[in-house]
mmCIF file of C-alpha atoms in Angstrom:
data_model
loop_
_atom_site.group_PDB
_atom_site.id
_atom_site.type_symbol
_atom_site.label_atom_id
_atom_site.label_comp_id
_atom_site.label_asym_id
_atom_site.label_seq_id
_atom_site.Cartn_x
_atom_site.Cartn_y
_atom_site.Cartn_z
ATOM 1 C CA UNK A 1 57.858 33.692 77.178
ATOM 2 C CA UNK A 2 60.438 31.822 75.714
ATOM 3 C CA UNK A 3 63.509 32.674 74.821
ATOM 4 C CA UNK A 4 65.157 32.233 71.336
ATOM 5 C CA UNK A 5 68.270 30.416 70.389
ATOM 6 C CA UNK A 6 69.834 33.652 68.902
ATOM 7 C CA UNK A 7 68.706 35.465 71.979
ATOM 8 C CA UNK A 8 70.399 32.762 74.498
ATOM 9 C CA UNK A 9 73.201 33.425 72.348
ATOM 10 C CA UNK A 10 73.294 37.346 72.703
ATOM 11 C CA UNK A 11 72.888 36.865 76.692
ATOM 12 C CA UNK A 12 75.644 34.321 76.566
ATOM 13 C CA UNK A 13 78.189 36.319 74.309
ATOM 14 C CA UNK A 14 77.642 39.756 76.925
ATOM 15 C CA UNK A 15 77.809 37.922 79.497
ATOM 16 C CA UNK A 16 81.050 36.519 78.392
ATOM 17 C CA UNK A 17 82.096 40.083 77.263
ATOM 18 C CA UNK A 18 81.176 41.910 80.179
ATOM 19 C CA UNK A 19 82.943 39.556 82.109
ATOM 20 C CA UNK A 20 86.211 39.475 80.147
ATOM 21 C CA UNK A 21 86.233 43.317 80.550
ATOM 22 C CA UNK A 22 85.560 43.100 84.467
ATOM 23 C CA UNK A 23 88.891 40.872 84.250
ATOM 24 C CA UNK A 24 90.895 43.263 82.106
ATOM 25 C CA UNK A 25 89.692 46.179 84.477
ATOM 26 C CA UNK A 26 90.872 44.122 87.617
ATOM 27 C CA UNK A 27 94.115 43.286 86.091
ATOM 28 C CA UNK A 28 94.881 46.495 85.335
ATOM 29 C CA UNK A 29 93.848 48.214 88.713
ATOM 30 C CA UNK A 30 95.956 45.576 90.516
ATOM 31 C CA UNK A 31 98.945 46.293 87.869
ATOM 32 C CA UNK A 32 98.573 50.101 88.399
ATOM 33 C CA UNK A 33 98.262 49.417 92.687
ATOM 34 C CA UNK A 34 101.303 47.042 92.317
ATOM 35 C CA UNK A 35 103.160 50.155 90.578
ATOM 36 C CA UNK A 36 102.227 52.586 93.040
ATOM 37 C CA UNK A 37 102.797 50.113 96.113
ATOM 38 C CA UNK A 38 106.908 49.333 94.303
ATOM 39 C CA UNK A 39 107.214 53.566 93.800
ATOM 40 C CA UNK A 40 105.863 54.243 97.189
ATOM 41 C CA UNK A 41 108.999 51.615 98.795
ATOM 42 C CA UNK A 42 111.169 52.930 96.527
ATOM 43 C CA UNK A 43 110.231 56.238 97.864
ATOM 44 C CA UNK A 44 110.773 55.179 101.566
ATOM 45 C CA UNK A 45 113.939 53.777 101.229
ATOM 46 C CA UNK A 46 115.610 56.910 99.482
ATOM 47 C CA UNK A 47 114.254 58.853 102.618
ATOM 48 C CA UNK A 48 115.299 56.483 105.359
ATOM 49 C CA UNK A 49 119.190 56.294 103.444
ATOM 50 C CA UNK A 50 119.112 60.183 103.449
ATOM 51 C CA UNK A 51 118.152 59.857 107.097
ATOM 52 C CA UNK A 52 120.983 58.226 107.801
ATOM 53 C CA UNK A 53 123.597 59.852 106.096
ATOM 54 C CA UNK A 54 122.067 63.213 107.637
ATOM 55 C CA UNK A 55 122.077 61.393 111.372
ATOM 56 C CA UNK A 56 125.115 59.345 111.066
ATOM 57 C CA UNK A 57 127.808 60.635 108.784
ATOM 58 C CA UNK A 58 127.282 64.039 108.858
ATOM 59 C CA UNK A 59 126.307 64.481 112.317
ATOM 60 C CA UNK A 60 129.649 62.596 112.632
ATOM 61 C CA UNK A 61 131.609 65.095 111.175
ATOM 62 C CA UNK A 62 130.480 68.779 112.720
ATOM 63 C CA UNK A 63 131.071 67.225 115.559
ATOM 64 C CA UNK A 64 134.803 66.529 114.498
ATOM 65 C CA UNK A 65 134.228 69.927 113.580
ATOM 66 C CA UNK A 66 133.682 71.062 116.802
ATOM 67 C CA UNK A 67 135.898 68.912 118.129
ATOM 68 C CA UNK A 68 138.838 71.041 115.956
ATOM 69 C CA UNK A 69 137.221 74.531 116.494
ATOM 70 C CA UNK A 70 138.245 73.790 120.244
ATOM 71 C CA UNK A 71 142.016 74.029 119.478
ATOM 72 C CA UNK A 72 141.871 75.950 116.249
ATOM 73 C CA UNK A 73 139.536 78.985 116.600
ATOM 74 C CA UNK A 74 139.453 79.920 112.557
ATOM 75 C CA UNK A 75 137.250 76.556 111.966
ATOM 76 C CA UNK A 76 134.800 78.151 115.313
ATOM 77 C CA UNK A 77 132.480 80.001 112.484
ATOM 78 C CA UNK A 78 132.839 76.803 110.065
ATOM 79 C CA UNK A 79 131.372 74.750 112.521
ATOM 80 C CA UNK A 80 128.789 76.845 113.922
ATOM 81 C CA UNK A 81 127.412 77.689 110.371
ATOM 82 C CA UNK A 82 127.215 72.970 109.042
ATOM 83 C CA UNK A 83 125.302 73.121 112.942
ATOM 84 C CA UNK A 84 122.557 75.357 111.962
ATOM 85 C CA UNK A 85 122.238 74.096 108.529
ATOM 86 C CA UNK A 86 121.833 70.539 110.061
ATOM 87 C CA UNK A 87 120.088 71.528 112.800
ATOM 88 C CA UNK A 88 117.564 73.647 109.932
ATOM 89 C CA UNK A 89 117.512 70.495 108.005
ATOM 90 C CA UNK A 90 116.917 68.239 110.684
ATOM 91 C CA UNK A 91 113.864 70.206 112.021
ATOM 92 C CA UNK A 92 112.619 71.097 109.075
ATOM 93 C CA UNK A 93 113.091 69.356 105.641
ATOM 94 C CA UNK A 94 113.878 65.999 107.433
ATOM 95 C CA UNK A 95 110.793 66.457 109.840
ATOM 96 C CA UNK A 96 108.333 66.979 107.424
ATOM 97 C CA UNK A 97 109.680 64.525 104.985
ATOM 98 C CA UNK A 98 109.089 62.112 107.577
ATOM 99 C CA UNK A 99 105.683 62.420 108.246
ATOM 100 C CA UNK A 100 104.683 62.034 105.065
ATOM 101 C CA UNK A 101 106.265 58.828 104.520
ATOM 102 C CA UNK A 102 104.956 57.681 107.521
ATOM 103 C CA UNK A 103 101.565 59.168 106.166
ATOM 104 C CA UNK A 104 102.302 56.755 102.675
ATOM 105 C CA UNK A 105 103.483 53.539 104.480
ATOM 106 C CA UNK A 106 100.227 53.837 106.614
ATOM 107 C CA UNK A 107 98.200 54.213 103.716
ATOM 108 C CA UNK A 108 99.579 51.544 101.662
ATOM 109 C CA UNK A 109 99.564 48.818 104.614
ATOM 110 C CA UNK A 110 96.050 49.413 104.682
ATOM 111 C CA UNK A 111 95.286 49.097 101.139
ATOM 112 C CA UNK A 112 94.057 53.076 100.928
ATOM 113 C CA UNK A 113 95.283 53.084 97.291
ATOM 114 C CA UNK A 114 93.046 55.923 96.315
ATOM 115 C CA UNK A 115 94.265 58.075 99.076
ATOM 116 C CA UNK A 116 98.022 56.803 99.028
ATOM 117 C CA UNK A 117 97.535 58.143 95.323
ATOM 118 C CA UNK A 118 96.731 61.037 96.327
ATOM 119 C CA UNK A 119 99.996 62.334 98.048
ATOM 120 C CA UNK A 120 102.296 60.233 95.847
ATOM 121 C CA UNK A 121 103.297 63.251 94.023
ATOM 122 C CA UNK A 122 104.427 65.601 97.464
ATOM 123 C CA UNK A 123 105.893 62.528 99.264
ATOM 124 C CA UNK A 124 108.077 62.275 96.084
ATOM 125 C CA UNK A 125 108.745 66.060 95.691
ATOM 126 C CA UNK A 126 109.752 66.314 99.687
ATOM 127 C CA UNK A 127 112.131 63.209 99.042
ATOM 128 C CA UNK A 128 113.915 65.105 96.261
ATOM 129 C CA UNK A 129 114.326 68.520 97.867
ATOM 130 C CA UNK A 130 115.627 66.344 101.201
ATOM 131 C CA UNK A 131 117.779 64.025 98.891
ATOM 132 C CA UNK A 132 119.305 67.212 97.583
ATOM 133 C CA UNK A 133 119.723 69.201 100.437
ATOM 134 C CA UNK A 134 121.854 66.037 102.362
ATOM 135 C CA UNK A 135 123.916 65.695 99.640
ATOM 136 C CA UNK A 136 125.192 69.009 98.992
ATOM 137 C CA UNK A 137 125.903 69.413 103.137
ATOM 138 C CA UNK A 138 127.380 66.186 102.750
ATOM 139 C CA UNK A 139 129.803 67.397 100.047
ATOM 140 C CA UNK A 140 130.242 70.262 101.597
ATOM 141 C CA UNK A 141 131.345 68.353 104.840
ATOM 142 C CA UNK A 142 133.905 66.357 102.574
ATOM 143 C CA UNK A 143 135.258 69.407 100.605
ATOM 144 C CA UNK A 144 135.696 71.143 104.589
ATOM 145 C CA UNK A 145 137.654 67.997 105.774
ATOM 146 C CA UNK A 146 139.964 67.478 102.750
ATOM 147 C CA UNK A 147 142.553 70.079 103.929
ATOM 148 C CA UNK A 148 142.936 67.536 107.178
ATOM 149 C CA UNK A 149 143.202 64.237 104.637
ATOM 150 C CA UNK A 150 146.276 66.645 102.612
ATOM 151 C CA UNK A 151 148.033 66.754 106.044
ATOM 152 C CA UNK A 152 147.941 63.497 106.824
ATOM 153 C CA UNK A 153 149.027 62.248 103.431
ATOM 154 C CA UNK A 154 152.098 65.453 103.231
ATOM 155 C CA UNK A 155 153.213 63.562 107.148
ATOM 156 C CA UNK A 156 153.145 60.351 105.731
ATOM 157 C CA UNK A 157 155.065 61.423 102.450
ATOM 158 C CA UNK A 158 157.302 63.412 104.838
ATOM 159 C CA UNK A 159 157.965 60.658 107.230
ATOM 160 C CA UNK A 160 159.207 58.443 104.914
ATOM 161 C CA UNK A 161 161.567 61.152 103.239
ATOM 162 C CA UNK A 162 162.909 61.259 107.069
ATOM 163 C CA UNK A 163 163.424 57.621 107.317
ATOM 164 C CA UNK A 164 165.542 57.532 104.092
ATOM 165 C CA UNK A 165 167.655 59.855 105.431
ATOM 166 C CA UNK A 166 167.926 58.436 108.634
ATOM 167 C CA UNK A 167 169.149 55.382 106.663
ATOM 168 C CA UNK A 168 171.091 57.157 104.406
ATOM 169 C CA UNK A 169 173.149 58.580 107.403
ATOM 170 C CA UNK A 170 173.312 55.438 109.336
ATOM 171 C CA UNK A 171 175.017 53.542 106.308
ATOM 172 C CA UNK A 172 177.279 56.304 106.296
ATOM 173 C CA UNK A 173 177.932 57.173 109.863
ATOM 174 C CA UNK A 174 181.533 56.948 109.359
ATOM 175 C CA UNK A 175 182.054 59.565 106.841
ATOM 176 C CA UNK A 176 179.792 61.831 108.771
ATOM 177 C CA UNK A 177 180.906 61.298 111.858
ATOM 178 C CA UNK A 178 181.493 65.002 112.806
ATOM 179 C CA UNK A 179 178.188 65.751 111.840
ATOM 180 C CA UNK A 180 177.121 63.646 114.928
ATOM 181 C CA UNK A 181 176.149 66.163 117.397
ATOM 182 C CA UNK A 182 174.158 67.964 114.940
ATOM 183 C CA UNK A 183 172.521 65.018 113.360
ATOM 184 C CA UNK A 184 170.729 63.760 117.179
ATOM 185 C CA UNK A 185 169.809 66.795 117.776
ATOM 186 C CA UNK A 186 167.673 67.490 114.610
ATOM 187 C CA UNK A 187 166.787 64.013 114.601
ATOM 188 C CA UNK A 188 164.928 64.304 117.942
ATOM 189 C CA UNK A 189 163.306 68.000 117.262
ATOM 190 C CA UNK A 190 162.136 66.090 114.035
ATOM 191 C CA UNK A 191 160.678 62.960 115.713
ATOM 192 C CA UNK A 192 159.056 65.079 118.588
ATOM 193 C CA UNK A 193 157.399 66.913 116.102
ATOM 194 C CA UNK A 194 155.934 63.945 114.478
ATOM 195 C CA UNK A 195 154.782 62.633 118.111
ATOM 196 C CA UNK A 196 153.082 66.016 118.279
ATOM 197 C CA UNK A 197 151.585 65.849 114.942
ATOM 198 C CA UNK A 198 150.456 62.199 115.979
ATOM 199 C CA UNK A 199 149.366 63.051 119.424
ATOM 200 C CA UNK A 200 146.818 66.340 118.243
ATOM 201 C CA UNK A 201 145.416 63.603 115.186
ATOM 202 C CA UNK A 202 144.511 61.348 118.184
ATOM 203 C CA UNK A 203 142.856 63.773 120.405
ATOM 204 C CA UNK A 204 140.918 64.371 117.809
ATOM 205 C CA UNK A 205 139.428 61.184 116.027
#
């Protein structure tokens, strides 16, 4: 049987459609796996930077923590309780975080799209509750520590009051001659003091 102009036509024109659509259906699949492949890095990278602030930084400082607690007993409780909640977070949040990351990279380097799908939605919820947990101990950490940066900035503001006036006298050692005896001996309490204050910061850094 032979075919028809008009019907060579019609086979012609669907075969041109249906292979258009099979194009626009392949775009788009790529487009949406290209998507899910940039959210899914995006996704790792938040977690391994929270990682890192959790293992580095603020690891960092309960143990500066502890290192204080040893000559100041009131900051013994304030370092025990930023140990268990990194310790908690750590084993748990951080743990389980992990594995599903793992469990996403895995599944996108082997092109499981479907599945990698799949958990998209929990891999992104754990990275948000871990992301939020780090950062609030990580605050906390900095709010706990700013009492220390105070000190260090009331010595430094203190210090150089005490050099002026160690100027001030010695440009005027004449006048105040009969304060003499008084003067070194306050001087030297003074500077001892500040070796102290220097000595303890050192111990402890």
């Amino acid at each position: 049987m032979e075919l028809t102009t008009g019907v060579l036509v019609a086979i012609i024109v669907s075969s041109v459609a249906a292979f258009v659509l099979l194009a626009v259906l392949l775009y788009f699949l790529l487009l949406r796996n290209k998507n899910l492949v940039r959210i899914s890095n995006e996704l790792i990278g938040r977690y391994e930077s929270t990682h890192r602030l959790l293992i580095g930084a603020n690891y960092l400082s309960i143990k500066r923590l502890e290192e204080i607690a040893q000559v100041n007993l009131l900051y013994g409780d304030i370092h025990s309780n930023f140990l268990r909640r990194f310790q908690k977070l750590l084993d748990g949040k951080d743990r389980e975080t992990e594995a599903k990351v793992m469990e996403l990279q895995e599944l996108i380097d082997s092109k499981r799209f479907k599945s990698a799908r799949d958990i998209i939605g929990q891999t992104k919820s754990l990275v948000n509750d871990l992301v939020a947990a780090v950062n609030k101990l990580d605050s906390d950490l900095q709010e706990i520590s700013q009492p220390e940066e105070s000190g260090r900035q009331q010595k430094t503001m203190s210090l150089e009051a005490f050099n002026r006036a160690v100027t001030t006298y010695e440009s005027q050692h004449e006048e105040l001659a009969i304060l003499k005896a008084s003067y070194t001996v306050v001087i030297q309490k003074v500077e001892k003091l500040f070796q102290e204050y220097d000595e303890f910061i050192a111990r402890h850094e």
